[in-house]
mmCIF file of C-alpha atoms in Angstrom:
data_model
loop_
_atom_site.group_PDB
_atom_site.id
_atom_site.type_symbol
_atom_site.label_atom_id
_atom_site.label_comp_id
_atom_site.label_asym_id
_atom_site.label_seq_id
_atom_site.Cartn_x
_atom_site.Cartn_y
_atom_site.Cartn_z
ATOM 1 C CA MET T 248 31.909 -37.795 10.268
ATOM 2 C CA ASP T 249 34.278 -39.189 13.099
ATOM 3 C CA GLN T 250 37.749 -37.522 13.217
ATOM 4 C CA GLU T 251 40.586 -39.757 14.755
ATOM 5 C CA THR T 252 43.361 -37.563 16.307
ATOM 6 C CA THR T 253 45.664 -40.435 17.773
ATOM 7 C CA ASN T 254 47.802 -40.917 14.538
ATOM 8 C CA ALA T 255 48.773 -37.658 13.652
ATOM 9 C CA ARG T 256 49.444 -34.010 15.494
ATOM 10 C CA ALA T 257 45.970 -32.334 15.633
ATOM 11 C CA PHE T 258 47.345 -28.858 15.638
ATOM 12 C CA GLY T 259 49.394 -27.419 12.862
ATOM 13 C CA PHE T 260 50.706 -24.012 11.692
ATOM 14 C CA ALA T 261 51.220 -23.410 7.908
ATOM 15 C CA GLY T 262 52.085 -19.526 8.531
ATOM 16 C CA ASP T 263 55.502 -18.078 7.979
ATOM 17 C CA TRP T 264 57.142 -15.126 9.426
ATOM 18 C CA ARG T 265 57.944 -13.318 6.224
ATOM 19 C CA GLU T 266 54.516 -13.764 5.244
ATOM 20 C CA PHE T 267 53.658 -12.239 8.653
ATOM 21 C CA ALA T 268 56.250 -9.383 8.343
ATOM 22 C CA PRO T 269 54.003 -7.028 6.034
ATOM 23 C CA ILE T 270 50.980 -7.266 8.508
ATOM 24 C CA ALA T 271 53.413 -6.633 11.616
ATOM 25 C CA PHE T 272 55.096 -3.506 9.970
ATOM 26 C CA THR T 273 51.847 -2.025 8.435
ATOM 27 C CA ASN T 274 50.119 -2.471 12.033
ATOM 28 C CA LEU T 275 53.300 -0.554 13.575
ATOM 29 C CA LEU T 276 53.431 2.311 11.038
ATOM 30 C CA LEU T 277 49.377 2.621 11.426
ATOM 31 C CA SER T 278 49.546 2.432 15.269
ATOM 32 C CA ILE T 279 52.123 5.218 15.358
ATOM 33 C CA VAL T 280 50.250 7.268 12.657
ATOM 34 C CA THR T 281 47.036 7.137 14.739
ATOM 35 C CA LEU T 282 48.543 7.692 17.861
ATOM 36 C CA GLY T 283 47.871 4.073 19.210
ATOM 37 C CA VAL T 284 44.170 4.232 18.240
ATOM 38 C CA TYR T 285 44.802 1.643 15.461
ATOM 39 C CA THR T 286 46.228 -1.047 17.965
ATOM 40 C CA PHE T 287 42.904 -2.523 18.398
ATOM 41 C CA TRP T 288 42.402 -3.170 14.524
ATOM 42 C CA ALA T 289 45.866 -4.230 14.496
ATOM 43 C CA LYS T 290 45.554 -6.771 17.063
ATOM 44 C CA ALA T 291 42.167 -8.106 15.103
ATOM 45 C CA ARG T 292 44.400 -8.168 12.055
ATOM 46 C CA GLU T 293 47.300 -10.332 13.491
ATOM 47 C CA ARG T 294 44.844 -12.581 14.978
ATOM 48 C CA ARG T 295 43.039 -13.335 11.515
ATOM 49 C CA TYR T 296 46.376 -14.048 9.993
ATOM 50 C CA LEU T 297 47.451 -16.269 12.943
ATOM 51 C CA TRP T 298 43.935 -18.261 13.311
ATOM 52 C CA SER T 299 43.887 -18.729 9.448
ATOM 53 C CA ARG T 300 47.252 -20.238 9.293
ATOM 54 C CA THR T 301 46.428 -22.791 12.124
ATOM 55 C CA ARG T 302 44.753 -25.970 11.359
ATOM 56 C CA PHE T 303 42.977 -28.058 13.988
ATOM 57 C CA ILE T 304 42.449 -31.989 12.618
ATOM 58 C CA ASP T 305 40.996 -31.383 9.000
ATOM 59 C CA ASP T 306 40.238 -27.520 8.954
ATOM 60 C CA ARG T 307 41.863 -24.244 9.749
ATOM 61 C CA LEU T 308 40.571 -21.886 12.564
ATOM 62 C CA GLU T 309 38.846 -18.730 11.877
ATOM 63 C CA TRP T 310 39.006 -15.316 13.789
ATOM 64 C CA THR T 311 35.728 -13.190 13.702
ATOM 65 C CA GLY T 312 36.586 -10.665 16.124
ATOM 66 C CA THR T 313 37.006 -6.977 15.056
ATOM 67 C CA GLY T 314 39.209 -4.032 16.144
ATOM 68 C CA LEU T 315 36.011 -2.076 16.622
ATOM 69 C CA GLU T 316 34.946 -4.586 19.319
ATOM 70 C CA LEU T 317 38.026 -4.421 20.977
ATOM 71 C CA PHE T 318 37.923 -0.682 20.806
ATOM 72 C CA ILE T 319 34.702 -0.411 22.394
ATOM 73 C CA GLY T 320 35.621 -2.837 25.411
ATOM 74 C CA TYR T 321 38.557 -0.744 26.001
ATOM 75 C CA VAL T 322 36.471 2.665 26.114
ATOM 76 C CA MET T 323 33.611 0.806 28.398
ATOM 77 C CA ALA T 324 36.444 -0.592 30.873
ATOM 78 C CA PHE T 325 38.013 2.819 30.887
ATOM 79 C CA PHE T 326 34.811 4.735 31.896
ATOM 80 C CA LEU T 327 33.022 2.184 33.930
ATOM 81 C CA PHE T 328 36.325 0.660 35.866
ATOM 82 C CA LEU T 329 39.407 2.693 35.441
ATOM 83 C CA VAL T 330 37.947 6.219 35.956
ATOM 84 C CA PRO T 331 36.361 5.045 39.293
ATOM 85 C CA LEU T 332 39.795 3.417 40.201
ATOM 86 C CA GLY T 333 41.523 6.504 39.607
ATOM 87 C CA VAL T 334 38.832 8.638 41.737
ATOM 88 C CA ILE T 335 39.472 6.424 44.607
ATOM 89 C CA GLN T 336 43.131 6.802 44.501
ATOM 90 C CA PHE T 337 43.129 10.314 44.116
ATOM 91 C CA VAL T 338 40.638 10.419 47.303
ATOM 92 C CA VAL T 339 43.310 8.348 49.085
ATOM 93 C CA GLN T 340 46.053 10.880 48.490
ATOM 94 C CA ALA T 341 43.844 13.572 49.502
ATOM 95 C CA LEU T 342 43.007 12.072 52.834
ATOM 96 C CA ALA T 343 46.356 11.174 53.268
ATOM 97 C CA ILE T 344 47.613 14.628 53.034
ATOM 98 C CA ARG T 345 44.713 15.877 55.518
ATOM 99 C CA GLY T 346 46.117 13.465 58.026
ATOM 100 C CA GLU T 347 43.223 11.072 57.717
ATOM 101 C CA ASP T 348 45.182 8.011 57.849
ATOM 102 C CA GLY T 349 42.568 5.450 59.208
ATOM 103 C CA LEU T 350 39.951 6.380 56.353
ATOM 104 C CA ALA T 351 42.759 6.614 53.525
ATOM 105 C CA GLY T 352 44.014 2.852 54.845
ATOM 106 C CA LEU T 353 40.271 1.678 54.601
ATOM 107 C CA LEU T 354 40.057 3.235 50.984
ATOM 108 C CA ILE T 355 43.364 1.343 50.043
ATOM 109 C CA LEU T 356 41.840 -1.700 51.246
ATOM 110 C CA ILE T 357 38.729 -1.073 49.034
ATOM 111 C CA PHE T 358 40.981 -0.484 46.299
ATOM 112 C CA TYR T 359 42.919 -3.287 46.416
ATOM 113 C CA LEU T 360 40.012 -5.690 46.754
ATOM 114 C CA LEU T 361 38.198 -4.046 43.895
ATOM 115 C CA PHE T 362 41.073 -4.398 41.592
ATOM 116 C CA LEU T 363 41.439 -8.106 42.447
ATOM 117 C CA TYR T 364 37.694 -8.591 41.751
ATOM 118 C CA LEU T 365 37.988 -6.642 38.299
ATOM 119 C CA LEU T 366 41.259 -8.580 37.416
ATOM 120 C CA GLY T 367 39.159 -11.935 37.732
ATOM 121 C CA VAL T 368 36.332 -10.344 35.556
ATOM 122 C CA ALA T 369 38.972 -9.212 32.874
ATOM 123 C CA ILE T 370 40.734 -12.665 32.526
ATOM 124 C CA TYR T 371 37.196 -14.241 32.552
ATOM 125 C CA ARG T 372 35.568 -12.387 29.964
ATOM 126 C CA ALA T 373 38.833 -12.340 27.954
ATOM 127 C CA MET T 374 38.692 -15.933 27.661
ATOM 128 C CA ARG T 375 34.875 -15.896 26.945
ATOM 129 C CA TYR T 376 35.418 -13.365 24.217
ATOM 130 C CA ARG T 377 38.092 -15.021 22.266
ATOM 131 C CA LEU T 378 36.308 -18.436 22.342
ATOM 132 C CA SER T 379 32.991 -16.594 20.888
ATOM 133 C CA ARG T 380 35.173 -15.289 18.095
ATOM 134 C CA THR T 381 37.188 -18.551 17.467
ATOM 135 C CA TYR T 382 35.412 -20.475 14.984
ATOM 136 C CA TRP T 383 36.416 -24.216 13.546
ATOM 137 C CA HIS T 384 33.908 -25.842 10.689
ATOM 138 C CA GLY T 385 31.551 -22.772 11.446
ATOM 139 C CA ILE T 386 31.168 -23.671 15.163
ATOM 140 C CA ARG T 387 32.406 -21.153 17.899
ATOM 141 C CA GLY T 388 32.783 -21.607 21.704
ATOM 142 C CA GLY T 389 31.956 -19.472 24.547
ATOM 143 C CA SER T 390 29.929 -19.292 28.163
ATOM 144 C CA ASP T 391 26.485 -18.023 29.263
ATOM 145 C CA ASP T 392 28.355 -17.147 32.529
ATOM 146 C CA GLN T 393 28.890 -13.526 33.038
ATOM 147 C CA GLY T 394 32.172 -14.044 35.031
ATOM 148 C CA PHE T 395 30.944 -12.503 38.318
ATOM 149 C CA GLY T 396 30.911 -15.511 40.264
ATOM 150 C CA TYR T 397 34.473 -16.461 38.997
ATOM 151 C CA ALA T 398 35.521 -13.023 40.061
ATOM 152 C CA VAL T 399 34.690 -13.565 43.377
ATOM 153 C CA SER T 400 36.606 -16.792 43.433
ATOM 154 C CA HIS T 401 39.606 -15.264 41.772
ATOM 155 C CA LEU T 402 39.288 -12.516 44.768
ATOM 156 C CA TRP T 403 39.313 -14.665 47.706
ATOM 157 C CA LYS T 404 41.497 -17.273 46.279
ATOM 158 C CA THR T 405 44.250 -15.021 45.433
ATOM 159 C CA ILE T 406 43.819 -13.295 49.060
ATOM 160 C CA VAL T 407 44.134 -16.707 50.811
ATOM 161 C CA GLY T 408 46.995 -17.941 48.557
ATOM 162 C CA THR T 409 49.017 -14.721 49.014
ATOM 163 C CA VAL T 410 47.942 -14.335 53.053
ATOM 164 C CA ALA T 411 49.360 -18.100 53.980
ATOM 165 C CA PHE T 412 52.951 -16.699 53.252
ATOM 166 C CA GLY T 413 52.414 -17.312 49.600
ATOM 167 C CA LEU T 414 52.560 -21.004 50.328
ATOM 168 C CA LEU T 415 49.130 -21.442 48.631
ATOM 169 C CA VAL T 416 49.808 -19.782 45.411
ATOM 170 C CA PRO T 417 49.774 -22.845 43.170
ATOM 171 C CA TRP T 418 46.808 -24.019 44.743
ATOM 172 C CA ALA T 419 44.907 -20.806 43.704
ATOM 173 C CA MET T 420 46.593 -20.840 40.468
ATOM 174 C CA VAL T 421 45.288 -24.626 39.635
ATOM 175 C CA SER T 422 42.133 -24.162 41.239
ATOM 176 C CA LEU T 423 41.083 -20.843 39.278
ATOM 177 C CA TRP T 424 42.140 -22.415 35.864
ATOM 178 C CA ASN T 425 39.864 -25.261 36.625
ATOM 179 C CA GLU T 426 37.025 -22.984 37.546
ATOM 180 C CA ARG T 427 37.623 -20.862 34.466
ATOM 181 C CA TRP T 428 37.744 -23.638 31.877
ATOM 182 C CA ASN T 429 34.713 -25.608 33.509
ATOM 183 C CA ARG T 430 32.455 -22.828 32.552
ATOM 184 C CA MET T 431 33.455 -22.577 29.073
ATOM 185 C CA SER T 432 32.342 -24.594 26.056
ATOM 186 C CA PHE T 433 32.889 -25.163 22.412
ATOM 187 C CA GLY T 434 29.897 -26.273 20.186
ATOM 188 C CA PRO T 435 27.488 -28.384 22.300
ATOM 189 C CA HIS T 436 30.241 -29.837 24.485
ATOM 190 C CA ALA T 437 31.435 -28.188 27.751
ATOM 191 C CA PHE T 438 35.382 -27.896 28.578
ATOM 192 C CA GLN T 439 36.190 -30.390 31.602
ATOM 193 C CA SER T 440 39.458 -29.258 33.428
ATOM 194 C CA ASN T 441 40.832 -31.276 36.399
ATOM 195 C CA GLY T 442 44.071 -30.185 37.157
ATOM 196 C CA ARG T 443 45.652 -31.148 40.483
ATOM 197 C CA MET T 444 48.532 -30.164 42.894
ATOM 198 C CA THR T 445 50.920 -32.616 41.929
ATOM 199 C CA SER T 446 54.251 -33.326 43.843
ATOM 200 C CA ALA T 447 56.281 -32.072 40.870
ATOM 201 C CA LEU T 448 54.312 -28.636 41.199
ATOM 202 C CA ILE T 449 54.785 -28.569 44.878
ATOM 203 C CA GLY T 450 58.272 -29.392 44.593
ATOM 204 C CA ARG T 451 59.195 -26.776 41.989
ATOM 205 C CA TYR T 452 57.430 -24.139 43.856
ATOM 206 C CA LEU T 453 59.048 -24.978 47.273
ATOM 207 C CA LEU T 454 62.336 -24.451 45.428
ATOM 208 C CA TYR T 455 61.519 -21.344 44.144
ATOM 209 C CA TYR T 456 60.191 -20.244 47.504
ATOM 210 C CA LEU T 457 63.134 -21.372 49.477
ATOM 211 C CA MET T 458 65.495 -19.887 46.945
ATOM 212 C CA PRO T 459 65.766 -16.473 48.448
ATOM 213 C CA ILE T 460 65.967 -17.539 51.983
ATOM 214 C CA VAL T 461 68.891 -19.847 50.819
ATOM 215 C CA VAL T 462 70.580 -17.396 49.089
ATOM 216 C CA PHE T 463 70.174 -14.888 52.304
ATOM 217 C CA ILE T 464 71.579 -17.243 54.568
ATOM 218 C CA GLY T 465 74.389 -18.217 52.532
ATOM 219 C CA ILE T 466 75.442 -14.333 52.062
ATOM 220 C CA ALA T 467 75.096 -14.080 55.772
ATOM 221 C CA LEU T 468 77.089 -16.981 56.573
ATOM 222 C CA ALA T 469 79.751 -15.846 54.009
ATOM 223 C CA ALA T 470 79.784 -12.509 55.737
ATOM 224 C CA ALA T 471 80.550 -13.883 59.199
ATOM 225 C CA LEU T 472 83.196 -16.260 57.969
ATOM 226 C CA ILE T 473 84.916 -13.921 55.816
ATOM 227 C CA GLY T 474 84.181 -10.628 57.387
ATOM 228 C CA PRO T 475 86.686 -10.706 60.175
ATOM 229 C CA THR T 476 89.777 -11.848 57.751
ATOM 230 C CA ILE T 477 89.306 -8.542 55.442
ATOM 231 C CA ALA T 478 88.358 -6.120 58.507
ATOM 232 C CA GLY T 479 90.949 -3.232 58.040
ATOM 233 C CA SER T 480 91.627 -3.677 54.338
ATOM 234 C CA PRO T 481 89.574 -1.503 51.953
ATOM 235 C CA GLU T 482 90.229 -3.287 48.799
ATOM 236 C CA LYS T 483 89.310 -6.517 50.218
ATOM 237 C CA ILE T 484 85.908 -4.884 51.477
ATOM 238 C CA GLN T 485 85.057 -3.392 48.182
ATOM 239 C CA ILE T 486 85.854 -6.512 46.323
ATOM 240 C CA ALA T 487 83.800 -8.563 48.941
ATOM 241 C CA ILE T 488 80.828 -6.192 48.677
ATOM 242 C CA LEU T 489 81.036 -6.264 44.708
ATOM 243 C CA LEU T 490 80.946 -10.289 44.957
ATOM 244 C CA THR T 491 78.124 -9.985 47.152
ATOM 245 C CA LEU T 492 76.233 -7.686 44.487
ATOM 246 C CA VAL T 493 76.949 -10.259 41.715
ATOM 247 C CA VAL T 494 75.987 -13.209 43.832
ATOM 248 C CA GLY T 495 72.812 -11.840 44.963
ATOM 249 C CA TYR T 496 71.997 -10.411 41.409
ATOM 250 C CA VAL T 497 72.617 -13.716 39.723
ATOM 251 C CA GLY T 498 70.681 -15.671 42.790
ATOM 252 C CA PHE T 499 67.716 -13.536 42.424
ATOM 253 C CA PHE T 500 67.256 -12.774 38.772
ATOM 254 C CA VAL T 501 68.822 -15.544 37.135
ATOM 255 C CA VAL T 502 68.330 -18.903 39.194
ATOM 256 C CA LEU T 503 65.270 -17.664 40.733
ATOM 257 C CA GLY T 504 64.019 -16.890 37.151
ATOM 258 C CA LEU T 505 65.231 -20.195 36.202
ATOM 259 C CA ILE T 506 63.400 -21.899 38.775
ATOM 260 C CA ALA T 507 60.158 -20.037 38.210
ATOM 261 C CA LEU T 508 60.361 -21.363 34.660
ATOM 262 C CA THR T 509 60.626 -24.830 35.644
ATOM 263 C CA PHE T 510 57.339 -24.158 37.883
ATOM 264 C CA TYR T 511 55.358 -22.586 35.053
ATOM 265 C CA ALA T 512 56.179 -25.137 32.582
ATOM 266 C CA ALA T 513 55.129 -28.094 35.058
ATOM 267 C CA TYR T 514 51.851 -26.239 35.927
ATOM 268 C CA PHE T 515 51.093 -25.613 32.157
ATOM 269 C CA ARG T 516 51.659 -29.230 31.513
ATOM 270 C CA GLU T 517 49.608 -30.123 34.358
ATOM 271 C CA VAL T 518 46.344 -27.871 33.737
ATOM 272 C CA VAL T 519 46.470 -28.371 29.974
ATOM 273 C CA GLY T 520 47.070 -32.064 30.264
ATOM 274 C CA ASN T 521 43.648 -32.527 32.345
ATOM 275 C CA LEU T 522 41.608 -30.300 30.005
ATOM 276 C CA SER T 523 39.146 -32.240 27.819
ATOM 277 C CA LEU T 524 36.406 -31.711 25.446
ATOM 278 C CA GLY T 525 33.876 -34.268 24.544
ATOM 279 C CA GLY T 526 35.896 -37.249 23.128
ATOM 280 C CA LEU T 527 39.027 -35.153 23.195
ATOM 281 C CA GLU T 528 41.959 -34.758 25.651
ATOM 282 C CA PHE T 529 44.521 -32.211 25.256
ATOM 283 C CA GLU T 530 48.333 -32.056 26.270
ATOM 284 C CA PHE T 531 51.133 -29.740 26.250
ATOM 285 C CA ASP T 532 54.706 -30.895 25.663
ATOM 286 C CA ALA T 533 56.874 -27.919 26.167
ATOM 287 C CA ARG T 534 59.489 -28.279 28.766
ATOM 288 C CA THR T 535 61.468 -25.788 30.762
ATOM 289 C CA LYS T 536 64.065 -25.710 27.954
ATOM 290 C CA ASP T 537 61.503 -24.874 25.640
ATOM 291 C CA TRP T 538 60.157 -21.894 27.340
ATOM 292 C CA LEU T 539 63.601 -20.748 28.311
ATOM 293 C CA VAL T 540 64.328 -20.629 24.353
ATOM 294 C CA LEU T 541 61.170 -18.768 23.826
ATOM 295 C CA PHE T 542 61.769 -16.405 26.559
ATOM 296 C CA VAL T 543 65.575 -15.555 25.802
ATOM 297 C CA GLY T 544 64.718 -15.430 21.849
ATOM 298 C CA ASN T 545 61.777 -12.947 22.604
ATOM 299 C CA VAL T 546 64.357 -10.896 24.907
ATOM 300 C CA LEU T 547 66.977 -10.915 22.171
ATOM 301 C CA LEU T 548 64.691 -10.114 19.328
ATOM 302 C CA VAL T 549 63.327 -6.799 21.206
ATOM 303 C CA VAL T 550 66.954 -5.915 22.315
ATOM 304 C CA VAL T 551 68.763 -6.372 19.176
ATOM 305 C CA THR T 552 66.281 -4.687 17.140
ATOM 306 C CA LEU T 553 66.147 -1.864 19.773
ATOM 307 C CA GLY T 554 62.420 -2.538 20.230
ATOM 308 C CA ILE T 555 60.973 -3.123 16.730
ATOM 309 C CA GLY T 556 60.939 -6.768 17.047
ATOM 310 C CA THR T 557 58.308 -6.407 19.646
ATOM 311 C CA ILE T 558 55.710 -6.523 16.673
ATOM 312 C CA PHE T 559 56.836 -10.214 16.166
ATOM 313 C CA LEU T 560 56.544 -11.417 19.841
ATOM 314 C CA GLY T 561 52.763 -12.228 19.312
ATOM 315 C CA TYR T 562 53.671 -14.720 16.139
ATOM 316 C CA ARG T 563 56.420 -16.207 17.951
ATOM 317 C CA ASN T 564 53.940 -17.040 21.434
ATOM 318 C CA TRP T 565 51.170 -18.363 19.052
ATOM 319 C CA THR T 566 53.479 -20.538 17.191
ATOM 320 C CA PHE T 567 54.902 -21.790 20.320
ATOM 321 C CA PHE T 568 51.464 -22.596 21.491
ATOM 322 C CA VAL T 569 50.350 -24.309 18.595
ATOM 323 C CA ARG T 570 53.526 -26.262 18.285
ATOM 324 C CA HIS T 571 53.246 -27.689 21.619
ATOM 325 C CA ILE T 572 49.550 -28.405 22.099
ATOM 326 C CA GLN T 573 48.359 -31.787 21.177
ATOM 327 C CA ALA T 574 44.704 -33.452 21.472
ATOM 328 C CA TYR T 575 43.880 -37.204 21.373
ATOM 329 C CA GLY T 576 40.828 -39.187 20.848
ATOM 330 C CA SER T 577 37.658 -38.560 18.758
ATOM 331 C CA LEU T 578 35.341 -36.210 17.492
ATOM 332 C CA ASP T 579 32.105 -36.909 15.930
ATOM 333 C CA LEU T 580 31.071 -33.985 13.536
ATOM 334 C CA ASP T 581 27.544 -34.965 12.949
ATOM 335 C CA ASP T 582 27.123 -34.308 16.426
ATOM 336 C CA PHE T 583 29.201 -31.155 16.570
ATOM 337 C CA THR T 584 26.484 -28.454 16.565
ATOM 338 C CA GLN T 585 26.682 -24.892 17.023
ATOM 339 C CA SER T 586 27.079 -23.175 20.206
ATOM 340 C CA THR T 587 24.061 -21.647 21.786
ATOM 341 C CA THR T 588 25.974 -19.657 24.225
ATOM 342 C CA ARG T 589 25.545 -15.945 24.231
ATOM 343 C CA GLU T 590 27.903 -13.771 22.030
ATOM 344 C CA PRO T 591 29.377 -10.834 24.118
ATOM 345 C CA ARG T 592 29.115 -7.695 21.895
ATOM 346 C CA GLN T 593 32.554 -5.997 23.123
ATOM 347 C CA GLY T 594 36.084 -7.167 23.187
ATOM 348 C CA GLU T 595 38.475 -7.794 26.205
ATOM 349 C CA GLY T 596 38.648 -3.988 27.162
ATOM 350 C CA LEU T 597 39.143 -4.729 30.830
ATOM 351 C CA LEU T 598 41.923 -7.144 30.036
ATOM 352 C CA ASP T 599 43.944 -4.790 27.546
ATOM 353 C CA ALA T 600 43.501 -2.110 30.578
ATOM 354 C CA PHE T 601 45.297 -4.575 32.781
ATOM 355 C CA ASP T 602 47.477 -6.066 30.222
ATOM 356 C CA VAL T 603 47.257 -9.815 31.675
ATOM 357 C CA GLY T 604 47.066 -12.896 29.615
ATOM 358 C CA ALA T 605 43.545 -14.528 29.329
ATOM 359 C CA PHE T 606 44.954 -18.134 29.848
#
């Protein structure tokens, strides 16, 4: 059977927040009663609902991951990675107190490198786990790669991107995205990712990069021009300081945030738009205003409900993703056989520990 996806949206969501609310509130209550232990089962339950309401072409997705897998993954990450990192941090403090600053500095460097490496492992394995537990037509995704090589790339590319005065951060982001997806597959087909550093990406990042410098120079020039005229007047000096604080706050936290959002929107369109699987090509059409509406809505939801609305953020973020992703091309279901990749036996524990996203 050949499925064409050119005339209709390949992805659709049939859920409703009123249908999701009982699940969210029950998860919240059980997580509180169990002092957070139920969080892993709550996450699995939430995903089962979201996946089951998501349609891709002619069939809905299915989430087969369990809370126990997520719990085991977290426990393993705690003892294998977080405890050693905590020990290193304790030793660093002890050495600093004894005045052995050189050795303490060396351990801090090792701690930093180890953290970046483990973060790469966490991001990679979380994606591999989620694909392995996502079924469509009874077929799943995954990867046979353990992610250790990717973690090395994550380590050195993050360092290079940062060391070059941060100018290579977009290159590191695009390169690591390509590397992650090029190691993944769904059914018999491998993903192909060819995201590029476009002029739109570079321009938006440079705007974000230079914005703090422009604000600083503007404040310095204003102080040099206005300073002599208000000297000797305490009231005018107080007003000038207040205006400087307001301009600085708006410049750094509002304008800079909006510019960062324009960059991320362009980045996500670029990398998803150059992702393919077999005869399918993907697209993500969310613009900056769409991301802004999502972000502001999430903040208001949490603030107005005094934090309780946090339980709906997963629902909002998932529906935003499904609403804006699209696929084009054709897929022959007769050739769409089951994946032979290895299924991980535990969940994304290390990712939960670092609290970062898989994509």
